Amino acid sequence: MHDALQFLGYFQDYQLTWSFLLDQLVAGLTLGSVYGLIAIGYSMVYGILKLLNFAHGEVFMIGSYIGYFVLTWLGGAADPDLPIAIVIALMFVAAMLGAGALGVVIERFAYRPLREKRAPRIAPLISALGVSFCLQQLAVICFGSVPKQYDSFSFDGGSLFTRVSIGPFEIQYMQVFVIVVTALLMVGLTIFVARTQVGRAMRATSFDLEAASMMGINVDRVIVVTFLIGSALAGAAGVMNGLIFQNVDPYVGFQVGLIAFAAAVIGGIGSIPGAMLGGLAIGLGRAFAVGYVSSSYQDVIVFAILIGFLLLRPSGIFGVPAPSKV
Amino acid sequence: MKKVIVLAFAAVAGVSAVAASVAGADSTRLGSTAAPSCSQALIALTGPYTGPAGTAGLDQKYWGRIFISNWNAGKPIPGVPAGFKRTKLKAIEADTALNPQLAATVAVQLRSNKDLLAVNGFSGSQENVAGGPILRRGGVPFVSGSATRASLTDPITPDGLVLKKQDAAGKILAPVYFRRVVPTDKRQGATDAAFVLNKLGAKSGDRVMTVDQAEAYSVPLITLITQILDKAGVNVSRESQPAAQTDFTSLANKAVAQNAKVVVLATQVASNAQLFFQQLKAKGYKGEFLATDGAFDSSQFTSPGAYISSFSLDINDVPVAKPFVAEFTRKYGQTISFGAPSFVAVQAIAMGISTSCADGRTSRGEVRRDIGKVKMKTSLLGAPIAFDEFGDVVGGVGFTMFQIGGNGSYNVVQKG
């Protein structure tokens, strides 16, 4: 196989090694984990309200800032006042609580009034874009526009980025951390949605909001919980993004948010596992495009493939085609 | 109560929107219909005061302010002859955020201000590509202290900010509106490539990775460096990563797998250079790392061992600059040196305006012409400054190579 591929004259030796393949796989999984966590928020809100919450990327940005300020408050990465594990745990808790609360506030003041007035569907969409720009500009005013650096490479002299050898490939502790935390959050969310009363109410509301309301479900409460959870996950993704990719600035949420939105659509918008799979697909697509084709065309390659996929399956990986009413 | 809360939220949103709309111009008005004045001439300082290059842009703004305060106070300034009759200056400041669309919007606003005689800027090459033609159509001369893209002053390229009228010998017959006090990327590309070959030891057959950030500044610069290295027989891996995408892990994997001897990154976002270098090191990369002048920011790019090129010297080392550096430090804190050429750019504008005001009247056309005639025997940069017929600097300083030290300081390893 190796010889056959090399015979094609395209691939170079290093590209045909297991270690390079697995390195790109880990890079893609790490990036995809961040996209996936954000995509879940898009998907959950859309599943229940049929609303594209374009402010979600900015919730991710605020979560990342909260993580940064907690880290700074606790002495910074180079010389933290507490053990690293506690510092990181506090960063996650603060970011998830802060981002979750922000999501609830956005729902309460930007979306619910429109819902109560039975505004056309375009109105909350514009409201969402407005909130997105407001948050971006408020971040510029409050935090400045120069990127803040987590400097997580300084944690314990860089030990979190130490590579561990597992068979033919190497992985950094930080990459393991991001992938494992994402998996745990996914499992927790799946159990919550499947096994708890609120989770069942969420599923019922997602299926038919009006019917759920008539069955005695407090729909407003379900929506608040949905925003709380989705935004908290975006906050967690913000901290992960800062820990592994270092920088947070007021504009970081916009592009990442768009990519996560694409991930949610690929996965089948409204589907939680679909959103995560969509995120991983884009992360892996980018990593392999850079590794095996060209970094210059990474987005062209990834999105051309995804467009092709959507042409074949418009409702995404786990999406259900909308019934056509005659 | 509910309505009050909703109204309060709307008010906050409104305030944010207003704040956003004024972010493009953080001082005084941009539009006016009066005529230019020689008693206190109006110019504009522009730069990326917000956004990822905010540190560099603020450094430029502060150096512009330092010049104006010294000029208006009649204090000695390097390159200004004793007895030179000065026209006092007043400046408006406009933020372009390193964003071409915003630069174009600012250019429209500045052009419509009939008081305005000249503009210091734009800072980024892509901003000049977008906003430059608008200023040119308004007859506004503009002098940049940092735009290095070579094609900006090349009349035969689409970017050329000079009019494309030349005689058979290639001599420019039409007015030049854009000038700069920094050398072009042709010089930076050649300097960087020579540094990679001669100082960092890349030889024929070695692998070097060159990375641009998919915008107007970095693509031509990296293309030039790649071409020179190619000619030297170096095996160049040409890569590209948009500036907004801040995960370099896949590229770091590739550099390590290719056993690259040097990685060259052209970027205007210093924190991207920092991240890429850190991710390379985390992957076990053993080679050298060189970033171009756009990453010159000692508060954001602090990785020990990395190299960086810059069109500015370490301004702290220039003897004639010492009192100005002291004033800068007193007023704004430590300079990162990036903005020092903007002092000289504003000086060229000031001297041009003063010359044009000799008869008590002036216009944009006269200022444009007289900026072209400015000749400084020396300057804040410790070198003479004049302009050629295309608007490029004659004299000035070359590209200096720095290496980042253990404490994050930028140490000169090769003078320009």
XYZ file of C-alpha atoms in Angstrom:
742
model
C 0.000 0.000 0.000
C 2.780 2.350 1.021
C 4.639 1.649 -2.211
C 1.480 1.958 -4.243
C 0.708 5.378 -2.792
C 4.262 6.509 -3.232
C 4.150 5.264 -6.782
C 1.397 7.783 -7.416
C 4.082 10.350 -6.808
C 1.828 12.576 -4.751
C 2.539 11.642 -1.181
C 5.843 12.109 0.495
C 7.438 9.569 2.792
C 6.488 11.250 6.046
C 2.829 11.449 4.965
C 2.699 7.669 4.696
C 3.746 6.987 8.261
C 1.341 5.922 11.004
C 2.719 8.513 13.348
C 1.878 11.397 11.002
C -1.578 10.011 10.312
C -2.293 9.668 14.018
C -0.848 13.114 14.785
C -3.271 14.663 12.318
C -6.074 12.537 13.755
C -5.419 13.862 17.265
C -5.114 17.447 15.993
C -8.446 17.062 14.208
C -10.165 15.473 17.206
C -8.947 18.279 19.474
C -10.119 21.042 17.172
C -13.323 19.154 16.415
C -14.081 18.761 20.126
C -14.194 22.536 20.537
C -16.388 22.951 17.449
C -18.632 20.114 18.607
C -19.269 21.554 22.061
C -20.281 24.877 20.546
C -22.389 23.179 17.896
C -24.408 21.410 20.583
C -25.690 24.773 21.830
C -26.828 25.747 18.340
C -28.479 22.411 17.890
C -30.286 22.340 21.245
C -31.754 25.811 20.790
C -32.768 25.106 17.223
C -34.285 21.780 18.223
C -36.636 23.475 20.658
C -37.229 26.978 19.332
C -36.331 26.558 15.647
C -34.123 29.604 16.267
C -30.619 30.093 14.870
C -28.978 31.650 17.893
C -26.181 33.574 16.226
C -25.215 35.083 19.574
C -23.947 31.657 20.637
C -20.435 32.296 19.264
C -20.189 35.373 21.458
C -21.296 33.351 24.505
C -18.316 31.106 23.718
C -16.107 34.220 23.548
C -17.361 35.519 26.905
C -16.780 32.073 28.438
C -13.229 32.160 27.178
C -12.712 35.623 28.698
C -14.131 34.452 32.037
C -11.649 31.571 32.037
C -8.836 33.999 31.274
C -9.796 36.390 34.069
C -10.124 33.574 36.611
C -6.692 32.327 35.587
C -5.229 35.834 35.903
C -6.980 36.384 39.226
C -5.451 33.153 40.523
C -1.942 34.285 39.687
C -1.623 33.355 35.996
C -0.338 30.220 34.330
C 3.328 30.746 35.143
C 2.823 31.126 38.876
C -0.665 30.051 39.972
C -1.712 30.573 43.593
C -3.442 27.173 43.738
C -2.648 23.704 42.383
C -3.090 23.616 38.593
C -5.945 21.105 38.693
C -7.946 23.365 41.005
C -7.176 26.440 38.902
C -8.379 24.725 35.736
C -11.450 23.337 37.497
C -12.339 26.815 38.775
C -11.862 28.244 35.295
C -14.326 25.712 33.901
C -16.853 26.218 36.690
C -16.749 30.019 36.408
C -16.894 30.016 32.623
C -19.760 27.522 32.501
C -21.746 29.403 35.153
C -21.028 32.787 33.584
C -21.758 31.693 30.036
C -24.837 29.773 31.184
C -26.167 32.842 32.989
C -25.453 34.983 29.932
C -27.396 32.552 27.751
C -30.364 32.762 30.126
C -30.231 36.564 30.134
C -30.112 36.665 26.335
C -33.105 34.352 26.112
C -35.027 36.313 28.712
C -34.522 39.773 27.245
C -33.834 39.279 23.547
C -35.885 36.256 22.505
C -38.725 35.657 24.948
C -40.418 39.046 24.420
C -40.506 38.340 20.696
C -41.861 34.847 21.305
C -44.582 36.197 23.547
C -45.585 38.683 20.872
C -45.638 35.867 18.306
C -43.165 37.772 16.154
C -42.359 36.303 12.740
C -39.426 33.877 12.737
C -37.103 36.391 11.106
C -37.404 38.757 14.101
C -35.546 36.613 16.673
C -32.945 35.847 14.012
C -32.213 39.555 13.621
C -32.355 39.934 17.400
C -29.753 37.155 17.683
C -27.451 38.911 15.214
C -27.942 42.161 17.127
C -27.031 40.525 20.424
C -23.979 39.013 18.732
C -22.687 42.402 17.559
C -23.557 44.059 20.881
C -21.585 41.464 22.827
C -18.651 41.788 20.431
C -18.508 45.548 20.829
C -19.068 45.421 24.576
C -16.113 43.038 24.783
C -14.000 45.522 22.799
C -15.009 48.312 25.169
C -14.611 46.292 28.366
C -11.624 44.065 27.600
C -9.845 45.888 24.754
C -9.267 44.360 21.359
C -5.720 43.145 21.797
C -5.822 39.359 22.243
C -5.458 38.054 25.804
C -3.152 35.085 26.102
C -3.855 32.194 28.460
C -0.150 31.343 28.320
C -1.034 27.788 29.295
C 2.325 26.631 27.923
C 3.713 28.084 31.158
C 1.625 25.817 33.415
C 4.109 23.822 35.457
C 6.950 24.661 33.063
C 5.007 23.431 30.044
C 4.314 19.969 31.404
C 0.694 20.021 30.202
C 2.005 20.034 26.658
C 4.436 17.197 27.277
C 4.023 14.405 24.763
C 3.150 10.892 25.825
C 4.032 8.031 23.505
C 1.297 5.513 22.863
C 2.460 2.968 20.329
C 3.435 4.685 17.112
C 2.121 8.119 17.979
C 2.479 10.841 20.517
C -0.203 12.886 22.211
C 0.038 15.856 24.545
C -1.601 15.770 27.977
C -3.575 18.859 27.018
C -4.969 17.143 23.933
C -5.952 14.131 26.032
C -7.576 16.498 28.512
C -9.641 18.300 25.856
C -10.817 15.095 24.208
C -11.657 13.393 27.536
C -13.471 16.425 28.989
C -15.499 16.742 25.789
C -16.419 13.064 25.942
C -17.446 13.384 29.614
C -19.583 16.440 28.914
C -21.238 14.608 26.015
C -21.973 11.563 28.161
C -23.318 13.770 30.957
C -25.550 15.671 28.552
C -26.838 12.490 26.951
C -27.731 11.017 30.346
C -29.365 14.272 31.396
C -31.526 14.438 28.286
C -32.383 10.730 28.332
C -32.901 10.029 32.020
C -34.105 13.133 33.826
C -37.547 14.677 33.955
C -36.242 17.979 32.577
C -34.518 16.075 29.782
C -37.775 14.338 28.888
C -39.532 17.691 28.924
C -36.847 19.022 26.583
C -37.389 16.174 24.180
C -41.155 16.639 24.315
C -40.826 20.369 23.717
C -38.451 19.730 20.878
C -40.993 17.337 19.322
C -43.943 19.746 19.557
C -43.750 22.905 21.613
C -47.471 23.631 21.676
C -48.463 20.071 22.486
C -45.884 19.964 25.267
C -47.332 23.140 26.697
C -50.859 21.673 26.615
C -49.573 18.578 28.394
C -48.570 20.743 31.354
C -44.890 21.177 30.612
C -43.580 24.581 31.611
C -42.149 25.386 28.205
C -40.524 28.647 29.279
C -38.632 26.785 31.972
C -37.523 24.134 29.500
C -36.274 26.849 27.151
C -34.351 28.523 29.975
C -32.723 25.194 30.872
C -31.854 24.632 27.213
C -30.134 28.008 26.965
C -28.426 27.427 30.299
C -26.958 24.071 29.265
C -26.081 25.041 25.698
C -24.382 28.232 26.850
C -22.556 26.463 29.682
C -21.120 24.029 27.132
C -20.039 26.985 24.988
C -18.347 28.420 28.091
C -16.500 25.138 28.598
C -15.473 25.179 24.937
C -14.205 28.741 25.437
C -11.898 27.645 28.258
C -10.700 24.643 26.248
C -10.016 26.900 23.293
C -7.990 29.229 25.503
C -6.071 26.426 27.156
C -5.037 24.779 23.923
C -5.040 27.631 21.384
C -4.065 30.372 23.856
C -5.742 33.470 22.509
C -9.072 35.133 23.180
C -10.192 38.376 21.571
C -13.609 39.955 21.036
C -13.897 38.562 17.508
C -12.928 34.965 18.235
C -16.528 33.837 18.619
C -17.789 34.970 15.257
C -15.833 32.696 12.953
C -15.743 29.766 15.354
C -19.485 30.228 15.803
C -20.091 30.060 12.069
C -18.037 26.890 11.768
C -19.868 25.375 14.732
C -23.159 26.320 13.124
C -22.033 24.501 9.973
C -21.136 21.530 12.186
C -24.628 21.534 13.684
C -26.174 21.505 10.201
C -23.883 18.714 9.036
C -24.766 16.645 12.083
C -28.467 17.255 11.548
C -29.586 20.384 13.338
C -31.532 19.522 16.456
C -29.492 16.371 17.103
C -27.017 16.494 19.997
C -24.776 13.600 18.909
C -25.072 14.889 15.362
C -23.693 18.281 16.411
C -20.703 16.632 18.061
C -20.092 14.424 15.029
C -20.391 17.423 12.729
C -17.799 19.290 14.799
C -15.434 16.343 14.724
C -15.957 15.959 10.969
C -14.934 19.563 10.314
C -11.969 19.363 12.724
C -10.719 16.149 11.158
C -11.359 17.452 7.658
C -9.221 20.488 8.312
C -6.385 18.530 9.910
C -6.210 15.992 7.087
C -6.551 18.657 4.394
C -3.555 20.485 5.891
C -1.572 17.285 6.360
C -2.246 15.540 3.070
C -3.342 18.121 0.527
C -2.526 21.774 1.174
C -3.150 24.234 3.941
C -3.975 26.801 1.251
C -7.118 24.900 0.323
C -8.159 23.514 3.701
C -11.508 25.284 3.910
C -12.232 24.775 0.209
C -11.625 21.057 0.568
C -13.545 20.631 3.821
C -16.564 22.635 2.799
C -16.695 21.223 -0.735
C -16.924 17.764 0.815
C -19.564 18.920 3.275
C -21.648 20.567 0.545
C -21.437 17.326 -1.417
C -22.558 15.422 1.669
C -25.501 17.745 2.247
C -26.565 17.353 -1.381
C -26.771 13.622 -0.770
C -28.287 13.928 2.700
C -29.825 17.392 3.176
C -31.001 16.715 6.728
C -27.455 15.955 7.938
C -26.027 12.882 9.645
C -28.740 12.378 12.269
C -31.336 14.813 10.975
C -34.841 13.684 10.160
C -36.323 14.936 6.885
C -39.252 17.271 7.492
C -42.548 15.588 6.552
C -44.147 17.105 3.523
C -47.749 18.094 4.169
C -50.197 17.756 1.313
C -41.887 46.658 34.820
C -41.401 44.215 31.989
C -41.423 47.066 29.472
C -38.912 49.000 31.537
C -36.515 46.051 31.523
C -36.924 45.586 27.789
C -36.363 49.297 27.218
C -33.260 49.188 29.414
C -31.900 46.310 27.395
C -32.659 48.171 24.165
C -30.866 51.226 25.552
C -27.761 49.175 26.334
C -27.887 47.739 22.842
C -28.267 51.233 21.421
C -25.306 52.546 23.363
C -23.229 49.607 22.141
C -24.243 50.305 18.565
C -23.293 53.973 18.911
C -19.991 52.976 20.498
C -19.387 50.639 17.592
C -20.148 53.292 15.035
C -17.728 55.773 16.574
C -14.994 53.190 16.974
C -13.826 54.010 13.459
C -12.931 57.546 14.532
C -11.964 58.094 18.102
C -11.444 61.810 18.024
C -13.212 64.906 16.741
C -15.227 65.072 13.553
C -14.260 63.476 10.278
C -16.395 65.533 7.915
C -16.331 69.278 7.232
C -16.920 71.635 4.343
C -14.532 74.486 5.261
C -11.248 75.191 3.413
C -7.752 74.097 4.547
C -6.031 76.400 6.990
C -2.385 77.432 7.281
C -2.804 78.751 10.813
C -3.460 75.282 12.149
C -3.409 72.633 9.440
C -5.567 69.563 9.840
C -4.147 66.107 9.257
C -5.326 62.605 10.178
C -3.504 59.899 12.074
C -4.818 56.455 11.197
C -3.891 53.025 12.458
C -5.210 49.758 13.864
C -5.935 51.035 17.361
C -8.208 48.090 18.048
C -8.122 44.524 16.794
C -5.325 41.994 16.840
C -2.689 44.544 15.823
C -3.892 47.068 18.394
C -0.598 47.221 20.285
C 1.319 48.139 17.132
C -1.352 50.628 16.048
C -1.393 52.395 19.388
C 2.396 52.634 19.278
C 2.048 54.390 15.917
C -0.619 56.735 17.228
C 1.445 57.702 20.254
C 4.528 58.380 18.122
C 2.367 60.562 15.865
C 1.166 62.497 18.897
C 4.722 62.875 20.215
C 5.750 64.386 16.896
C 2.843 66.829 16.801
C 3.365 68.025 20.363
C 7.079 68.653 19.722
C 6.421 70.250 16.345
C 3.752 72.590 17.669
C 5.927 73.514 20.655
C 8.773 74.470 18.300
C 11.175 72.001 19.886
C 14.184 70.657 17.934
C 13.341 67.617 15.820
C 15.907 65.534 13.900
C 15.766 66.444 10.212
C 13.982 69.768 10.680
C 16.423 72.585 9.832
C 16.861 75.349 12.386
C 14.687 78.315 11.406
C 12.312 76.162 9.332
C 8.952 77.928 9.451
C 6.476 75.492 10.959
C 2.743 75.418 10.322
C 1.065 74.170 13.465
C -0.835 70.935 13.191
C -4.110 69.634 14.500
C -4.892 65.933 14.129
C -7.941 63.754 14.007
C -7.393 60.098 14.805
C -9.159 57.256 13.059
C -9.080 53.552 13.865
C -8.903 51.194 10.903
C -8.554 47.995 12.967
C -6.373 46.435 10.237
C -9.620 45.948 8.360
C -9.727 46.927 4.660
C -13.476 47.631 4.729
C -13.076 49.931 7.703
C -10.100 51.641 6.046
C -12.256 52.292 2.973
C -15.017 53.772 5.156
C -12.522 55.962 7.002
C -11.022 57.052 3.664
C -14.428 58.214 2.428
C -14.960 60.199 5.627
C -11.509 61.768 5.522
C -11.775 62.627 1.851
C -14.998 64.522 2.479
C -13.397 66.697 5.160
C -12.355 69.781 3.165
C -10.177 71.023 6.052
C -8.017 67.946 5.852
C -4.697 68.249 4.026
C -3.006 64.879 4.428
C -3.229 61.504 6.123
C -0.682 59.505 8.069
C -1.413 55.934 6.992
C -2.719 53.561 6.215
C -0.806 51.162 8.413
C -1.576 47.843 6.762
C -0.915 47.090 3.109
C -4.396 45.655 2.646
C -5.845 48.855 4.110
C -3.953 50.892 1.533
C -5.214 48.663 -1.236
C -8.796 49.306 -0.062
C -8.669 52.900 1.187
C -5.801 54.328 -0.866
C -7.661 54.740 -4.173
C -10.446 56.596 -2.322
C -7.995 59.092 -0.842
C -6.310 59.430 -4.209
C -9.587 60.289 -5.907
C -10.096 62.995 -3.277
C -6.624 64.359 -3.956
C -5.490 63.534 -0.416
C -1.774 62.745 -0.030
C -1.000 59.985 2.470
C 2.219 58.756 4.009
C 2.503 55.393 5.716
C 4.883 54.461 8.483
C 4.455 50.731 8.099
C 2.885 49.516 4.819
C 5.582 47.440 3.159
C 3.801 45.620 0.324
C 6.025 46.290 -2.692
C 3.229 46.593 -5.243
C 1.732 49.643 -3.522
C 4.286 51.838 -5.256
C 4.584 49.800 -8.416
C 2.641 51.621 -11.137
C 2.282 48.560 -13.311
C 0.448 46.463 -10.730
C -3.253 46.703 -9.847
C -2.307 47.896 -6.350
C -0.093 50.737 -7.514
C -1.276 53.817 -5.669
C 0.452 56.074 -8.155
C -1.483 56.851 -11.321
C -0.526 54.556 -14.141
C 0.721 57.191 -16.560
C 4.327 56.762 -17.587
C 6.440 57.583 -20.583
C 8.234 55.005 -22.702
C 11.130 54.878 -20.262
C 8.790 54.063 -17.385
C 9.069 57.520 -15.835
C 5.987 58.529 -13.852
C 4.152 61.462 -15.433
C 1.175 61.593 -13.087
C 0.897 62.615 -9.442
C 2.005 60.334 -6.645
C -0.351 60.419 -3.651
C 1.003 57.533 -1.587
C 4.419 57.601 0.017
C 6.090 55.586 2.734
C 9.080 55.996 5.001
C 9.734 52.265 5.371
C 11.431 49.948 2.889
C 9.326 47.560 0.823
C 8.830 43.843 1.172
C 11.193 43.313 -1.749
C 13.867 44.374 0.685
C 12.349 42.483 3.586
C 11.933 39.342 1.487
C 15.518 39.515 0.322
C 16.795 40.249 3.847
C 14.764 37.456 5.431
C 15.697 34.908 2.775
C 19.384 35.834 3.076
C 19.113 35.505 6.852
C 17.568 32.040 6.497
C 20.352 30.985 4.148
C 23.352 32.665 5.706
C 22.622 32.896 9.412
C 20.112 30.132 10.081
C 22.077 27.745 7.908
C 19.478 26.469 5.437
C 21.300 24.857 2.547
C 20.371 23.409 -0.801
C 18.246 20.329 -0.165
C 17.185 21.392 3.321
C 13.501 21.757 4.061
C 12.068 25.188 4.961
C 8.374 25.791 5.641
C 6.980 29.203 4.638
C 3.537 30.210 5.903
C 1.339 33.147 4.938
C -1.902 34.283 6.537
C -3.977 34.564 3.354
C -4.088 38.373 3.146
C -2.517 41.208 1.157
C 0.511 41.692 3.369
C 1.745 38.174 3.916
C 1.017 36.429 0.613
C 3.336 38.498 -1.641
C 6.008 38.627 1.056
C 6.038 34.869 1.544
C 5.889 34.370 -2.224
C 9.032 36.446 -2.591
C 10.874 34.636 0.213
C 9.807 31.293 -1.237
C 11.092 32.247 -4.694
C 14.507 33.266 -3.355
C 14.833 30.106 -1.269
C 13.692 27.997 -4.226
C 16.408 29.525 -6.385
C 18.957 28.642 -3.722
C 17.900 25.007 -4.045
C 16.097 24.884 -0.718
C 13.178 22.481 -0.560
C 10.364 24.874 0.348
C 7.037 23.748 1.725
C 4.652 26.643 1.036
C 1.681 26.796 3.420
C -1.166 29.163 4.155
C -3.370 29.634 7.187
C -5.986 32.423 7.521
C -5.176 34.809 10.375
C -8.510 34.266 12.092
C -7.878 30.543 12.387
C -5.696 30.087 15.423
C -4.919 26.401 15.450
C -1.498 25.692 13.971
C -1.291 22.133 15.309
C -1.627 20.473 11.904
C 1.040 22.710 10.405
C 3.284 22.059 13.405
C 2.848 18.300 12.860
C 3.809 18.790 9.236
C 6.899 20.885 10.010
C 8.146 18.270 12.461
C 7.373 15.369 10.113
C 9.168 17.160 7.268
C 12.128 17.826 9.533
C 12.004 21.489 8.553
C 15.174 23.385 9.369
C 13.430 26.759 9.451
C 9.799 27.866 9.617
C 9.071 31.362 8.281
C 5.733 32.946 9.188
C 4.518 36.207 7.665
C 1.759 37.590 9.837
C 0.358 40.836 11.162
C -0.953 39.142 14.305
C 1.828 38.806 16.862
C -0.143 36.393 19.037
C -0.385 34.009 16.065
C 3.407 33.956 15.797
C 3.593 33.238 19.519
C 1.075 30.388 19.297
C 2.629 28.791 16.213
C 6.077 28.830 17.781
C 4.744 27.344 21.028
C 2.853 24.627 19.184
C 5.954 23.813 17.148
C 8.019 23.480 20.329
C 5.315 21.371 21.972
C 5.534 18.999 19.009
C 9.278 18.687 19.545
C 10.352 20.981 16.705
C 14.104 21.543 16.830
C 14.569 24.007 13.968
C 14.534 27.804 13.827
C 11.538 30.105 13.608
C 11.437 33.474 11.860
C 8.480 35.864 11.863
C 8.178 38.957 9.695
C 7.744 42.574 10.767
C 3.962 42.368 11.185
C 4.506 40.253 14.303
C 6.802 42.828 15.868
C 5.211 43.252 19.275
C 7.242 42.540 22.361
C 4.121 42.298 24.508
C 2.514 39.517 22.440
C 5.349 37.640 20.740
C 7.720 36.739 23.523
C 8.980 33.228 22.772
C 12.695 32.970 23.563
C 14.821 31.839 20.639
C 12.495 32.984 17.857
C 13.715 35.512 15.284
C 11.840 38.492 13.924
C 12.561 41.072 11.244
C 11.499 44.685 11.456
C 11.740 47.845 9.373
C 12.373 49.756 12.557
C 15.531 49.707 14.566
C 15.298 49.266 18.259
C 14.518 52.943 18.698
C 16.016 52.877 22.193
C 19.436 52.450 20.555
C 19.233 55.535 18.312
C 21.069 58.447 19.985
C 18.982 61.271 18.424
C 15.777 59.529 19.504
C 16.623 59.417 23.209
C 14.678 62.536 24.367
C 11.664 61.447 22.325
C 11.788 57.913 23.692
C 11.948 59.388 27.187
C 8.908 61.553 26.475
C 7.070 58.580 24.987
C 7.851 56.449 28.039
C 6.702 59.202 30.369
C 3.402 59.691 28.575
C 2.484 56.240 27.264
C 4.829 53.684 28.782
C 7.402 51.572 26.955
C 7.427 51.793 23.147
C 7.646 48.618 21.078
C 9.563 50.624 18.389
C 7.057 49.651 15.690
C 5.504 53.098 15.635
C 8.724 55.123 15.416
C 8.608 55.382 11.591
C 5.134 56.915 11.946
C 6.806 59.848 13.719
C 8.885 60.328 10.576
C 5.857 59.880 8.297
C 3.992 62.646 10.145
C 7.138 64.753 9.992
C 7.210 64.436 6.186
C 3.589 65.569 6.101
C 4.298 68.480 8.463
C 7.282 69.679 6.450
C 5.307 69.380 3.212
C 2.409 71.398 4.632
C 4.744 74.059 6.033
C 6.484 74.470 2.684
C 3.184 74.742 0.880
C 2.002 77.336 3.399
C 4.927 79.676 2.676
C 2.567 82.037 0.838
C -0.096 81.719 3.532
C -2.347 79.472 1.442
C -2.372 75.799 0.742
C -4.273 72.972 -0.873
C -4.095 69.204 -0.978
C -2.400 69.390 -4.373
C 0.339 71.681 -3.084
C 0.878 69.531 -0.014
C 1.084 66.406 -2.166
C 3.731 68.038 -4.339
C 5.720 69.439 -1.407
C 5.744 66.193 0.572
C 7.501 64.685 -2.432
C 10.235 67.311 -2.131
C 10.896 66.741 1.562
C 14.494 65.878 2.306
C 15.567 65.114 5.857
C 19.302 64.985 6.416
C 18.614 62.819 9.404
C 15.528 61.578 11.200
C 14.303 59.991 14.391
C 15.462 56.677 12.900
C 19.008 58.010 12.660
C 18.984 57.976 8.854
C 18.184 60.471 6.078
C 14.738 60.366 4.479
C 13.537 61.443 1.037
C 11.157 60.003 -1.549
C 11.660 58.718 -5.076
C 9.281 59.393 -7.961
C 7.176 56.371 -7.061
C 6.718 57.359 -3.415
C 9.231 54.901 -1.988
C 11.691 56.019 0.640
C 15.196 57.008 -0.386
C 17.604 56.457 2.483
C 15.810 55.354 5.615
C 16.680 52.147 7.377
C 16.751 48.572 6.188
C 15.292 45.539 7.876
C 16.859 44.652 11.173
C 16.835 41.097 12.488
C 16.086 40.493 16.153
C 16.177 37.411 18.324
C 13.862 37.142 21.298
C 15.757 36.739 24.546
C 14.917 34.753 27.657
C 13.060 37.676 29.216
C 11.085 38.362 26.043
C 13.343 41.247 24.996
C 14.141 41.838 21.316
C 17.887 41.713 20.761
C 19.462 42.898 17.509
C 21.364 40.106 15.754
C 21.749 41.782 12.372
C 21.471 45.528 11.771
C 19.512 46.852 8.808
